[in-house]
Short mmCIF file of C-alpha atoms in Angstrom, two decimals:
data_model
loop_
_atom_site.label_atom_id
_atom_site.label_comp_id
_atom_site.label_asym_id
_atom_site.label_seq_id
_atom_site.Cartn_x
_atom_site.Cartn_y
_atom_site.Cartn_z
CA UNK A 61 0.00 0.00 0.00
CA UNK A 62 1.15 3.44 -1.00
CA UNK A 63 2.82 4.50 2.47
CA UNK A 64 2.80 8.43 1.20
CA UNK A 65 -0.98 8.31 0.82
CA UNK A 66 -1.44 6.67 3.97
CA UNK A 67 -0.13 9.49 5.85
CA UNK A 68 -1.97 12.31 3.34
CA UNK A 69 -5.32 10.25 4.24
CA UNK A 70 -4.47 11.23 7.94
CA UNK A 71 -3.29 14.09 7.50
CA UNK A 72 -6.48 15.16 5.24
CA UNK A 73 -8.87 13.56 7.81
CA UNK A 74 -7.44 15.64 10.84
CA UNK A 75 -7.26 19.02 9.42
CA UNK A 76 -11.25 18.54 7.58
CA UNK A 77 -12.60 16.88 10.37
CA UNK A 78 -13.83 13.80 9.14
CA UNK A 79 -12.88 11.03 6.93
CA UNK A 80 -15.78 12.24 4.38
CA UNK A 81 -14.13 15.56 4.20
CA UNK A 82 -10.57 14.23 3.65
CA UNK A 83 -11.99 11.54 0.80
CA UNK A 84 -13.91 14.51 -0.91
CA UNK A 85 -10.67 16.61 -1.44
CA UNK A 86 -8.54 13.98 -2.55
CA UNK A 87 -10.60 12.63 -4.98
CA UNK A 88 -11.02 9.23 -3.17
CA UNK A 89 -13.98 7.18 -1.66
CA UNK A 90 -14.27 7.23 1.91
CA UNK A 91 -13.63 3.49 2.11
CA UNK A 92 -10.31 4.14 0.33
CA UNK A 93 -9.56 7.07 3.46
CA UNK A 94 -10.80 4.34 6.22
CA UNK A 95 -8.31 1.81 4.50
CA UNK A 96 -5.22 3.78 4.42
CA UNK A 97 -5.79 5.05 8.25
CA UNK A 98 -6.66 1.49 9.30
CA UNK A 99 -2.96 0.70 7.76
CA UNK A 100 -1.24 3.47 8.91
CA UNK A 101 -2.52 2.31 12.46
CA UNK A 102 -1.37 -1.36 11.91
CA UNK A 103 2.05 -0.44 10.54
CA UNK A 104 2.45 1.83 13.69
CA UNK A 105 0.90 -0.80 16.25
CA UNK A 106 -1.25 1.64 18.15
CA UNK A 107 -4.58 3.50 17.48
CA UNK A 108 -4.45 6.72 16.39
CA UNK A 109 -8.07 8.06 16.28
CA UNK A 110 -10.94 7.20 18.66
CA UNK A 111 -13.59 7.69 16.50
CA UNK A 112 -17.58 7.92 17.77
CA UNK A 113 -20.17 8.53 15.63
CA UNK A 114 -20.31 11.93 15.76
CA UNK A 115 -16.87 13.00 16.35
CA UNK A 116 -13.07 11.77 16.34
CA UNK A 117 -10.34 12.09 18.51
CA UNK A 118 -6.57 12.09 18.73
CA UNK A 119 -4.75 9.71 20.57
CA UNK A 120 -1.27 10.69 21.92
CA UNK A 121 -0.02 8.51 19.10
CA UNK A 122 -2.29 9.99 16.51
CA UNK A 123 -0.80 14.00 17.62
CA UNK A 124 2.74 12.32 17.12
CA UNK A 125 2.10 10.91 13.68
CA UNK A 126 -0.21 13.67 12.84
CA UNK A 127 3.01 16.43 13.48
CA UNK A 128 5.24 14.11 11.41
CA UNK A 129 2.77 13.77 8.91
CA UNK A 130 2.09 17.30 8.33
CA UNK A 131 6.16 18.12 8.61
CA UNK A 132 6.34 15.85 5.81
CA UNK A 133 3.63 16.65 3.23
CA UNK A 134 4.64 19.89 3.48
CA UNK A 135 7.70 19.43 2.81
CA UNK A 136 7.24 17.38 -0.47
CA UNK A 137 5.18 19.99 -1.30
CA UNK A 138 7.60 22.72 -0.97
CA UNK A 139 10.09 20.54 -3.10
CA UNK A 140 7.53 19.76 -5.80
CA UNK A 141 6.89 23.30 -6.01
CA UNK A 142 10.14 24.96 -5.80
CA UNK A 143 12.97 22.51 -6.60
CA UNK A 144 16.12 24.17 -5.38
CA UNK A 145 14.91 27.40 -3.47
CA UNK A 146 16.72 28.58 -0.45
CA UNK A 147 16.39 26.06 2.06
CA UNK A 148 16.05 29.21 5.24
CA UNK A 149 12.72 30.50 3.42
CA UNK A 150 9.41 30.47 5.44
CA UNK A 151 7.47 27.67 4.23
CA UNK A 152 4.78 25.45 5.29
CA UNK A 153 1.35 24.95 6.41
CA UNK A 154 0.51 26.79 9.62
CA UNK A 155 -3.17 26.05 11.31
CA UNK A 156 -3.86 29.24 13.34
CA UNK A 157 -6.98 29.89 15.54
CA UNK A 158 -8.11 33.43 16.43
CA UNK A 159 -11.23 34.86 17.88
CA UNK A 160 -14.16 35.86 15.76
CA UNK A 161 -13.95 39.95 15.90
CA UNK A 162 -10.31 39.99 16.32
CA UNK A 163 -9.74 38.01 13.53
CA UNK A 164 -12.30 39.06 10.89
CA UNK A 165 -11.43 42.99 11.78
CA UNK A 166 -7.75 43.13 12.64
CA UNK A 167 -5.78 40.07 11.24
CA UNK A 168 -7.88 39.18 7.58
CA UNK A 169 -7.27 42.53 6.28
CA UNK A 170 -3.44 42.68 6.83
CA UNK A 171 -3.01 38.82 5.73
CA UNK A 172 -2.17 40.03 2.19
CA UNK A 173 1.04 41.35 3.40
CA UNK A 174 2.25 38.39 5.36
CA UNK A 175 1.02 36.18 2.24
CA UNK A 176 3.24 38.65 -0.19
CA UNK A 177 6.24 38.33 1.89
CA UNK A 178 6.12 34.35 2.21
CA UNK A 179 5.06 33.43 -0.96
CA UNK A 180 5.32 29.81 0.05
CA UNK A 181 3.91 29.88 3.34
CA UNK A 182 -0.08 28.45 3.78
CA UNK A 183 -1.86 29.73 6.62
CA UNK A 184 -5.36 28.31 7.46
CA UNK A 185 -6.86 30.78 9.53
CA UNK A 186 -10.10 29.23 11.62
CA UNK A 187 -12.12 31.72 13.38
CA UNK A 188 -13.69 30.37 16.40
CA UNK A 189 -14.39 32.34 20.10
CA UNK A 190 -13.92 29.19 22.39
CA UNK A 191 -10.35 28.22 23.32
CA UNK A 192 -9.11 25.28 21.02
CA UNK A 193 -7.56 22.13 22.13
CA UNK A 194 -3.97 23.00 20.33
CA UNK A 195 -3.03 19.04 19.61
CA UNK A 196 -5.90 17.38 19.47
CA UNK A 197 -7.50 19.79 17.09
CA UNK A 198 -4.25 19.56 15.07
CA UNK A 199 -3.37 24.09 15.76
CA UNK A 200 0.18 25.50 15.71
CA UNK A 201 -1.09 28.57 17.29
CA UNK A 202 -3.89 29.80 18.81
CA UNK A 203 -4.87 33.97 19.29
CA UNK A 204 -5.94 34.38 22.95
CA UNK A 205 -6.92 37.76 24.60
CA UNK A 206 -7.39 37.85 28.64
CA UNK A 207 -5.82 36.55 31.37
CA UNK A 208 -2.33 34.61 31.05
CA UNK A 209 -2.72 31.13 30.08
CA UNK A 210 -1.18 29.04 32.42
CA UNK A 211 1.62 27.01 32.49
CA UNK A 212 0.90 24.41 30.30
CA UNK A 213 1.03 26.03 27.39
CA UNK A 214 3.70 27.95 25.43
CA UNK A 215 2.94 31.77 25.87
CA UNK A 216 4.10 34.86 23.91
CA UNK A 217 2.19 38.17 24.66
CA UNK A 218 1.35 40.41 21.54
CA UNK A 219 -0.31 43.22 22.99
CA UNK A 220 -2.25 45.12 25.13
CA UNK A 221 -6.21 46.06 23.58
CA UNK A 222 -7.73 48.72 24.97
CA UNK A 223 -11.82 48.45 26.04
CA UNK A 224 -14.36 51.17 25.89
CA UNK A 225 -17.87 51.34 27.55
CA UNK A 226 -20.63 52.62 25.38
CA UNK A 227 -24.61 52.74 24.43
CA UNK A 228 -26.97 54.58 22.40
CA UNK A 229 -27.83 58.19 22.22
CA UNK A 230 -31.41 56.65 22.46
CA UNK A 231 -30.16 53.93 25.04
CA UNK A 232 -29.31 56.96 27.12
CA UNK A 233 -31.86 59.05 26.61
CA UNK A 234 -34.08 56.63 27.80
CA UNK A 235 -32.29 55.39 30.76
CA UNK A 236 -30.22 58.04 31.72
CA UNK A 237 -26.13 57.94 31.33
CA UNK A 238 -23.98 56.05 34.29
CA UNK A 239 -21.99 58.64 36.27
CA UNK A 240 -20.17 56.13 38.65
CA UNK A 241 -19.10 52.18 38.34
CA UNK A 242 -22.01 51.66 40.71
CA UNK A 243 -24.72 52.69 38.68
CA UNK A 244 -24.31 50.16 35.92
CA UNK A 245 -26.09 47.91 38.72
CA UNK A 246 -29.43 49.56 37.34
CA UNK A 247 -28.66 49.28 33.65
CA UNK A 248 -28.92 46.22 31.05
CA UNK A 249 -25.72 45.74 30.43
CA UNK A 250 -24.63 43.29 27.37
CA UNK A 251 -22.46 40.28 28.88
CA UNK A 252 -19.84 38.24 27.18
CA UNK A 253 -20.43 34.78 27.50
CA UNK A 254 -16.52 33.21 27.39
CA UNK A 255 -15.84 36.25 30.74
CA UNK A 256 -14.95 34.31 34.00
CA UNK A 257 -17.59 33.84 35.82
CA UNK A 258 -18.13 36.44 38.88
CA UNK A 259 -15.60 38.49 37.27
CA UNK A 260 -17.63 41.88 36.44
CA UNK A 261 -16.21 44.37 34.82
CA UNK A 262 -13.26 46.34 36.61
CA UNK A 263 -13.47 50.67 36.56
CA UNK A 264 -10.06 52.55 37.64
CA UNK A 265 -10.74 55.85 39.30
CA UNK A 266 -9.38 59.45 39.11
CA UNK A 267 -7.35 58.16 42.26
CA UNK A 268 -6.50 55.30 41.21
CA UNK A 269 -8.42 53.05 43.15
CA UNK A 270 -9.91 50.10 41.13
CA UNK A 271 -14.03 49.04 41.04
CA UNK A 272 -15.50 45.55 40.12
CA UNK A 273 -18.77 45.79 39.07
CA UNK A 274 -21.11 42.58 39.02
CA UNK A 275 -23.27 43.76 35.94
CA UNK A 276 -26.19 42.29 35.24
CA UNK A 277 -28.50 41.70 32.09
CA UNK A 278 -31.05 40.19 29.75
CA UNK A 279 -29.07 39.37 27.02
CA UNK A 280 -25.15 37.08 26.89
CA UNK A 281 -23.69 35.86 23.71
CA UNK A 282 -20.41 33.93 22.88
CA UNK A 283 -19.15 36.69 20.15
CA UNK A 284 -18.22 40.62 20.24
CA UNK A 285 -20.11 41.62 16.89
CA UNK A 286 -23.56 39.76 17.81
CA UNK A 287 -22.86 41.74 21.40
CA UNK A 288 -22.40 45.35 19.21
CA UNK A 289 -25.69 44.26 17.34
CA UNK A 290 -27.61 44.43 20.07
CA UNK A 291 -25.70 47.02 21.84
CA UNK A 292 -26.86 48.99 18.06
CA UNK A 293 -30.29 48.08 18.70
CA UNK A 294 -30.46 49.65 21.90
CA UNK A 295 -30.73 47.02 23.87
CA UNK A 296 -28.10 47.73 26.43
CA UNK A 297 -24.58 49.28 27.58
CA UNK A 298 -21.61 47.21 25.97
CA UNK A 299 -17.87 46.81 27.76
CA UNK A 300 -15.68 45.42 24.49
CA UNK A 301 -12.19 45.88 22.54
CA UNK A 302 -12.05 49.31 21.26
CA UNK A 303 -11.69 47.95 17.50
CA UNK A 304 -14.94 46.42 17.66
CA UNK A 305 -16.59 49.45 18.68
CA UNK A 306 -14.54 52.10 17.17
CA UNK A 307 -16.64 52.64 13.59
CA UNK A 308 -19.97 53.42 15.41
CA UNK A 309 -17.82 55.72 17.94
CA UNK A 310 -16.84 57.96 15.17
CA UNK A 311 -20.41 57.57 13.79
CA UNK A 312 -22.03 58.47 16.80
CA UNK A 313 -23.77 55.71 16.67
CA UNK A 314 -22.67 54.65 20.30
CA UNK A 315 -21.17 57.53 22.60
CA UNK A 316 -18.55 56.52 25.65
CA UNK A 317 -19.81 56.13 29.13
CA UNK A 318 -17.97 56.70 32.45
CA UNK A 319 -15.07 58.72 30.85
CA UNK A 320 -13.22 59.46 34.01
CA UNK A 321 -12.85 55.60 34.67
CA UNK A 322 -10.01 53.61 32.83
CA UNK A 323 -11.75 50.30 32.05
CA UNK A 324 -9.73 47.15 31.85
CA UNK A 325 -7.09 46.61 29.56
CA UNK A 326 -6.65 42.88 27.85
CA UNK A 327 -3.78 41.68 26.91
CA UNK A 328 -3.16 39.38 24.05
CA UNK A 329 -1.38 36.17 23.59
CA UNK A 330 -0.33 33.37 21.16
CA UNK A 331 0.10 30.17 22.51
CA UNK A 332 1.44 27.00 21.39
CA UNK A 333 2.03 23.77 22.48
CA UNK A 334 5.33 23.78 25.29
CA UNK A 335 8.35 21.78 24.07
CA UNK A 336 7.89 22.06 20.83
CA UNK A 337 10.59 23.73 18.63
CA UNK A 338 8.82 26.51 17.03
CA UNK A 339 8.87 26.58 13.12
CA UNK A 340 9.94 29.47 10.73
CA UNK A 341 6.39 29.81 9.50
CA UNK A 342 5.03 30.35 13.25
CA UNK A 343 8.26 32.55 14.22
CA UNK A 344 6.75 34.84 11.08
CA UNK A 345 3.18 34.56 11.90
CA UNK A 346 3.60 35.67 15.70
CA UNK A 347 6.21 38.27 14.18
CA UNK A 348 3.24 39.73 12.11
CA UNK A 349 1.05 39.60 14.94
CA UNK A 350 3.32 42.04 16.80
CA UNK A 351 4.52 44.44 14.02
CA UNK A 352 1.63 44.40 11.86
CA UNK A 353 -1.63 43.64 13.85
CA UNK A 354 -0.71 44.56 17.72
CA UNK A 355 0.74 47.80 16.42
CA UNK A 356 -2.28 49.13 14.80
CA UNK A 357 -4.38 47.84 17.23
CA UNK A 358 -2.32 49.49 20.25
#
């Protein structure tokens, strides 16, 4: 059996999802994908996905052979492509996950110029609010803004992103404007859904002295934007990044609240998976973060 197509079949299955997915864009049956996995597994001894009906996961062995099979794909590819190019050029696939708002306003539209100066570096960009499993979802990165992550992960901070409070002219009118961290107890306020729990949102003072408020309010979502939509709609006051908010701030569509507090500031962070060398293509990637994204966003 073709050993080279037994590790694309993996390698395909991983990074669509399912074994449907991976026959689909090779141009093979999904039997064929089942058979070359099934002998992948027997020439390696050990199992390599625990699959269910609905879903499939990684075993440790699976993350081993599914970094080596990547590695090696992608380097056949480079060869294929480029016989004879400088061996210290970026190449490579990298799988990167970033938040939704983050990613759809700050790193998609400056993309163009990483792609332009790595002309044979792929980057898969999946947009997705929850925090990602790094191996067993196959990432080489991941796009985290908050608290540190903790130690078991590889961290390298980007950024700080500044946060604004805001509502409605009508919002305002109709409920009158917060003049103190306090009052926010009386208002809807719009609530992130992935925030600690019990956390509130935090207020420094003119003195210095820092507030945690325990808002409170009808509506919590999982994503910035669908919080702005209803924040648009007058439905509440909204506590997010500053880029998400900072069109309908200039618009006057949504004026800032509580100007004499600082709110909190987030930091941002890409993590990877600890021990790992990290490749050229990620070195550039979180290198672009910093000069390209982080700067502009600063």
């Amino acid at each position: 059996m073709d050993r080279f197509a037994e590790l694309e079949a993996f390698a395909a299955t991983i990074e669509l999802g399912s074994q449907a997915a991976a026959a689909a864009s090779l141009g093979l049956s999904r039997m064929a994908v089942s058979r070359f996995i099934r002998s992948l597994e027997e020439r390696i001894g050990e199992p390599l996905l625990i699959r269910t009906t609905r879903s499939q996961t990684l075993t440790e062995a699976g993350a081993r052979v599914r970094d080596t099979a990547r590695a090696t794909l992608d380097h056949y590819r480079d060869v294929i492509a480029r016989p004879g190019s400088d061996a210290g050029e970026v190449a490579g696939t990298l799988r990167v996950s970033v938040p939704v708002s983050f990613g759809w306003r700050q790193i998609a539209p400056r993309l163009p110029e990483l792609m332009a100066t790595h002309s044979r570096l792929r980057v898969d960009v999946v947009l997705l609010d929850r925090q990602v499993h790094l191996i067993d979802e196959g990432f080489d990165i991941a796009v985290r803004i908050g608290d540190q992550p903790t130690a078991e992960f590889a961290s390298t901070r980007l950024g700080l992103i500044e946060t604004v409070l805001c509502a409605t002219p009508a919002y305002i009118d109709s409920n009158g404007a917060p003049q103190r961290p306090t009052d926010l107890l009386t208002h809807d306020c719009l609530l992130y859904a992935y925030a600690k729990p019990g956390r509130g949102w935090s207020f420094r003072g003119p003195g210095g002295s820092e507030q945690r408020i325990r808002v409170t309010g009808r509506l919590t979502s999982n994503n910035g934007d669908a919080l702005l939509a209803a924040a648009l709609a007058g439905m509440g006051i909204i506590q997010q990044p500053r880029f998400v908010v900072e069109d309908d701030l200039k618009a006057g569509r949504l004026v800032p609240l509580l100007r004499g507090y600082r709110t909190r500031e987030l930091a941002a962070w890409a993590i990877e998976v600890p021990g790992r060398e990290r490749s050229p293509a990620a070195d550039a990637f979180i290198g672009f973060l910093s000069r390209s994204v982080f700067s502009a966003v600063a």
